[in-house]
Amino acid sequence: MNISFLMPTRVVFGKNCIENNRIELGKHGHRAFIVTGKTSALKSGALKDVIKALSDSSISYLVYNGVLPNPSVENVREAARLARDFNADMIIGIGGGSPIDAAKAVAVLAVQDLEDEALFKASYVFKPLPVIAIPTTAGTGSEVTPYSILTDEKDETKKNLSHELLYPKVAFLDPSYTLMLPYEITVNTAIDAFSHAVESCLSKRANSMSIMVSLEALRLMGSCLFNLCHDQSISSDKREKFLYASMLAGIAIAQTGTTVVHAMGYSLTYFKNIDHGKANGLLLSEYLRYVNTNNFLKIEQILKVLDMKDLDELESSLNKLLLKPDPLSDHEIDIFSQKAVLAKSVTNTFPTPTLDDIKALYIASLGSTRSTMNKF
Ligand code: NAP
Ligand code: FE
């Protein structure tokens, strides 16, 4: 048996977890640079709790609320300049995956100047600042992963910056911060977490421990995600389950990476402005059919924990939550496929897809006028 499993983030989960564990903040620095989006840190109540905990612990802070969804390299460079001017010694990311990912990149760039290439190669001279992560969406699991996904405008795609030192030191998960999430963001982020659990379970790099975690995430998600199409009210119990499950799915992808689904989804977000989670959800059913041809035992395991009889049932459940966009053009499919095939996560996919497989996956998932490609 070969297993490698790393989870160095202290996870503190529960209502009022920041106030009850503020001692954790003081362990990592004295000058906190807070990285957030426009409104979510305020709306969720997380910023107020953090500021109180920092003030009670005599920790100075500066708030940067300029992170945009799918943050670009330029966006994090701007924040890093301010963090450096402030002499920050720790970075606190509050928000969805975008601010938390931005916080990780700021932690790197606040202590060193790096060209884009060195940034993405993760060849750092100085240790990144410690990161504290406080999610306000239940989806990305970024609070427990060593990844920061940034938009690279030069290459017109999203890229993954990955380094062991980017695992947050502490993740504070308070489900009450997700209570105000609008229905659509709740669904899309939950589908992202669902996709993480599925992809991790099917990754070439999966091992018995990561599979155990991903299946548990799927069991919890399955019990509430697919009911959302019948009943849009989301109880606080469900919110708690989503946050816990998305964190577990994050722990799973931290071990295995994602697969071709994420690689393909990035162009749907970059060029078509489709939310990250939704982009994955649109591709998931055909990906599962593709994997099923070689790995049907694992697919059976997944269907079993979801209490579903076959992939058609899973596809129809996903379709009820996702409104399909217009079909992609042939030109789009060519460009998106050429970009996706270069992504690292493609190599985690079993069986490893070729460029033609990726084109066929796009066509089967999002239709095209072109009809000559093979279907799975
Ligand atoms: P997001 O881009 O962080 O946020 C989407 C929207 O939700 C924003 O408008 C945000 O507002 C709003 N929002 C966040 N929390 C809210 C709350 N509690 N109440 C009301 N509105 C709220 O979305 P996300 O899906 O969480 O993150 C997506 C990003 O994470 C993508 O860039 C994706 O590539 C990345 N990702 C990273 C990992 C990883 O392991 N690092 C894994 C998967 C995905 P504001 O504008 O005010 O913030
Ligand atoms: Fe994701």
Short mmCIF file of N, CA and C in Angstrom, two decimals, residues 37-107:
data_model
loop_
_atom_site.label_atom_id
_atom_site.label_comp_id
_atom_site.label_asym_id
_atom_site.label_seq_id
_atom_site.Cartn_x
_atom_site.Cartn_y
_atom_site.Cartn_z
N GLY A 37 -13.15 40.44 -0.81
CA GLY A 37 -13.82 40.95 -2.00
C GLY A 37 -14.61 42.20 -1.64
N LYS A 38 -15.45 42.63 -2.58
CA LYS A 38 -16.15 43.92 -2.41
C LYS A 38 -17.05 43.95 -1.17
N THR A 39 -17.90 42.92 -1.03
CA THR A 39 -18.92 43.04 0.03
C THR A 39 -19.08 41.81 0.91
N SER A 40 -18.60 40.64 0.44
CA SER A 40 -18.97 39.41 1.14
C SER A 40 -18.46 39.35 2.58
N ALA A 41 -17.27 39.89 2.82
CA ALA A 41 -16.72 39.83 4.18
C ALA A 41 -17.60 40.65 5.13
N LEU A 42 -18.12 41.74 4.61
CA LEU A 42 -19.00 42.60 5.43
C LEU A 42 -20.36 41.95 5.60
N LYS A 43 -20.97 41.55 4.45
CA LYS A 43 -22.32 40.99 4.46
C LYS A 43 -22.41 39.75 5.34
N SER A 44 -21.38 38.94 5.31
CA SER A 44 -21.43 37.67 6.03
C SER A 44 -21.21 37.85 7.53
N GLY A 45 -20.68 38.99 7.93
CA GLY A 45 -20.38 39.22 9.34
C GLY A 45 -18.98 38.77 9.73
N ALA A 46 -18.26 38.14 8.78
CA ALA A 46 -16.94 37.60 9.11
C ALA A 46 -15.93 38.71 9.41
N LEU A 47 -16.01 39.82 8.65
CA LEU A 47 -15.02 40.89 8.84
C LEU A 47 -15.17 41.50 10.24
N LYS A 48 -16.41 41.69 10.65
CA LYS A 48 -16.66 42.27 11.98
C LYS A 48 -16.04 41.35 13.06
N ASP A 49 -16.25 40.05 12.94
CA ASP A 49 -15.72 39.11 13.94
C ASP A 49 -14.19 39.10 13.94
N VAL A 50 -13.61 39.18 12.73
CA VAL A 50 -12.15 39.16 12.65
C VAL A 50 -11.57 40.42 13.29
N ILE A 51 -12.17 41.57 12.95
CA ILE A 51 -11.64 42.84 13.48
C ILE A 51 -11.75 42.86 15.00
N LYS A 52 -12.83 42.33 15.52
CA LYS A 52 -12.98 42.29 16.99
C LYS A 52 -11.89 41.40 17.60
N ALA A 53 -11.70 40.23 17.00
CA ALA A 53 -10.71 39.29 17.55
C ALA A 53 -9.30 39.88 17.46
N LEU A 54 -9.01 40.58 16.35
CA LEU A 54 -7.68 41.19 16.21
C LEU A 54 -7.50 42.31 17.23
N SER A 55 -8.54 43.14 17.37
CA SER A 55 -8.44 44.25 18.33
C SER A 55 -8.27 43.71 19.75
N ASP A 56 -9.05 42.68 20.10
CA ASP A 56 -8.94 42.09 21.45
C ASP A 56 -7.55 41.51 21.69
N SER A 57 -6.87 41.13 20.61
CA SER A 57 -5.54 40.52 20.76
C SER A 57 -4.43 41.53 20.47
N SER A 58 -4.80 42.81 20.35
CA SER A 58 -3.82 43.89 20.06
C SER A 58 -3.01 43.62 18.80
N ILE A 59 -3.66 43.11 17.78
CA ILE A 59 -2.99 42.88 16.48
C ILE A 59 -3.43 44.00 15.53
N SER A 60 -2.46 44.70 14.92
CA SER A 60 -2.82 45.77 13.97
C SER A 60 -3.29 45.12 12.67
N TYR A 61 -4.10 45.87 11.93
CA TYR A 61 -4.59 45.29 10.68
C TYR A 61 -4.86 46.37 9.64
N LEU A 62 -4.86 45.95 8.39
CA LEU A 62 -5.26 46.81 7.27
C LEU A 62 -6.14 45.97 6.35
N VAL A 63 -7.26 46.56 5.90
CA VAL A 63 -8.19 45.79 5.06
C VAL A 63 -8.00 46.19 3.59
N TYR A 64 -7.86 45.19 2.74
CA TYR A 64 -7.88 45.38 1.27
C TYR A 64 -9.13 44.68 0.75
N ASN A 65 -10.08 45.44 0.19
CA ASN A 65 -11.33 44.79 -0.26
C ASN A 65 -11.49 44.84 -1.78
N GLY A 66 -10.35 44.74 -2.47
CA GLY A 66 -10.39 44.90 -3.93
C GLY A 66 -10.26 43.61 -4.72
N VAL A 67 -10.45 42.44 -4.07
CA VAL A 67 -10.31 41.20 -4.84
C VAL A 67 -11.55 40.96 -5.69
N LEU A 68 -11.33 40.71 -6.98
CA LEU A 68 -12.45 40.45 -7.90
C LEU A 68 -12.62 38.94 -8.05
N PRO A 69 -13.82 38.48 -8.41
CA PRO A 69 -13.98 37.04 -8.68
C PRO A 69 -12.97 36.58 -9.74
N ASN A 70 -12.42 35.39 -9.57
CA ASN A 70 -11.38 34.85 -10.45
C ASN A 70 -10.21 35.84 -10.54
N PRO A 71 -9.57 36.13 -9.42
CA PRO A 71 -8.57 37.22 -9.36
C PRO A 71 -7.43 37.04 -10.36
N SER A 72 -7.02 38.16 -10.92
CA SER A 72 -5.92 38.12 -11.89
C SER A 72 -4.59 38.30 -11.17
N VAL A 73 -3.51 38.03 -11.89
CA VAL A 73 -2.17 38.23 -11.33
C VAL A 73 -2.00 39.71 -10.95
N GLU A 74 -2.51 40.61 -11.80
CA GLU A 74 -2.38 42.06 -11.53
C GLU A 74 -3.12 42.42 -10.25
N ASN A 75 -4.30 41.82 -10.06
CA ASN A 75 -5.11 42.06 -8.87
C ASN A 75 -4.31 41.71 -7.59
N VAL A 76 -3.67 40.55 -7.58
CA VAL A 76 -2.94 40.16 -6.37
C VAL A 76 -1.63 40.94 -6.23
N ARG A 77 -1.07 41.36 -7.34
CA ARG A 77 0.16 42.18 -7.24
C ARG A 77 -0.15 43.51 -6.56
N GLU A 78 -1.30 44.10 -6.90
CA GLU A 78 -1.68 45.36 -6.27
C GLU A 78 -1.83 45.18 -4.76
N ALA A 79 -2.52 44.12 -4.36
CA ALA A 79 -2.72 43.86 -2.93
C ALA A 79 -1.38 43.60 -2.23
N ALA A 80 -0.50 42.87 -2.91
CA ALA A 80 0.79 42.52 -2.30
C ALA A 80 1.64 43.78 -2.04
N ARG A 81 1.55 44.76 -2.96
CA ARG A 81 2.30 46.01 -2.77
C ARG A 81 1.84 46.70 -1.49
N LEU A 82 0.52 46.71 -1.27
CA LEU A 82 -0.03 47.35 -0.06
C LEU A 82 0.35 46.56 1.19
N ALA A 83 0.34 45.25 1.08
CA ALA A 83 0.72 44.41 2.24
C ALA A 83 2.17 44.68 2.62
N ARG A 84 3.01 44.85 1.61
CA ARG A 84 4.43 45.11 1.86
C ARG A 84 4.62 46.48 2.52
N ASP A 85 3.92 47.49 1.97
CA ASP A 85 4.01 48.84 2.55
C ASP A 85 3.55 48.85 4.00
N PHE A 86 2.60 47.97 4.32
CA PHE A 86 2.06 47.90 5.68
C PHE A 86 2.96 47.08 6.61
N ASN A 87 4.00 46.47 6.05
CA ASN A 87 4.86 45.57 6.83
C ASN A 87 4.10 44.41 7.43
N ALA A 88 3.19 43.86 6.66
CA ALA A 88 2.36 42.76 7.17
C ALA A 88 3.22 41.55 7.51
N ASP A 89 2.84 40.85 8.57
CA ASP A 89 3.52 39.58 8.86
C ASP A 89 2.55 38.40 8.83
N MET A 90 1.29 38.66 8.54
CA MET A 90 0.37 37.55 8.23
C MET A 90 -0.75 38.07 7.33
N ILE A 91 -1.33 37.14 6.57
CA ILE A 91 -2.39 37.50 5.62
C ILE A 91 -3.65 36.75 6.02
N ILE A 92 -4.76 37.49 6.10
CA ILE A 92 -6.04 36.85 6.42
C ILE A 92 -6.96 36.96 5.20
N GLY A 93 -7.34 35.84 4.63
CA GLY A 93 -8.26 35.84 3.48
C GLY A 93 -9.67 35.57 3.95
N ILE A 94 -10.58 36.49 3.62
CA ILE A 94 -12.00 36.30 4.01
C ILE A 94 -12.85 36.36 2.74
N GLY A 95 -13.64 35.33 2.49
CA GLY A 95 -14.54 35.37 1.33
C GLY A 95 -14.68 34.02 0.69
N GLY A 96 -15.08 34.05 -0.57
CA GLY A 96 -15.13 32.80 -1.33
C GLY A 96 -13.71 32.40 -1.73
N GLY A 97 -13.63 31.47 -2.67
CA GLY A 97 -12.32 31.00 -3.12
C GLY A 97 -11.48 32.12 -3.69
N SER A 98 -12.12 33.12 -4.30
CA SER A 98 -11.32 34.18 -4.94
C SER A 98 -10.47 34.95 -3.92
N PRO A 99 -11.05 35.52 -2.86
CA PRO A 99 -10.21 36.21 -1.87
C PRO A 99 -9.23 35.28 -1.14
N ILE A 100 -9.63 34.03 -0.89
CA ILE A 100 -8.70 33.14 -0.17
C ILE A 100 -7.52 32.78 -1.07
N ASP A 101 -7.81 32.50 -2.34
CA ASP A 101 -6.70 32.23 -3.28
C ASP A 101 -5.81 33.47 -3.43
N ALA A 102 -6.45 34.64 -3.50
CA ALA A 102 -5.67 35.87 -3.62
C ALA A 102 -4.77 36.04 -2.40
N ALA A 103 -5.31 35.74 -1.22
CA ALA A 103 -4.52 35.89 0.02
C ALA A 103 -3.24 35.06 -0.05
N LYS A 104 -3.36 33.85 -0.62
CA LYS A 104 -2.17 32.98 -0.69
C LYS A 104 -1.11 33.59 -1.62
N ALA A 105 -1.56 34.13 -2.75
CA ALA A 105 -0.59 34.73 -3.68
C ALA A 105 0.01 36.00 -3.07
N VAL A 106 -0.81 36.74 -2.34
CA VAL A 106 -0.30 37.95 -1.66
C VAL A 106 0.77 37.54 -0.63
N ALA A 107 0.55 36.42 0.04
CA ALA A 107 1.51 35.94 1.04
C ALA A 107 2.88 35.67 0.40
#
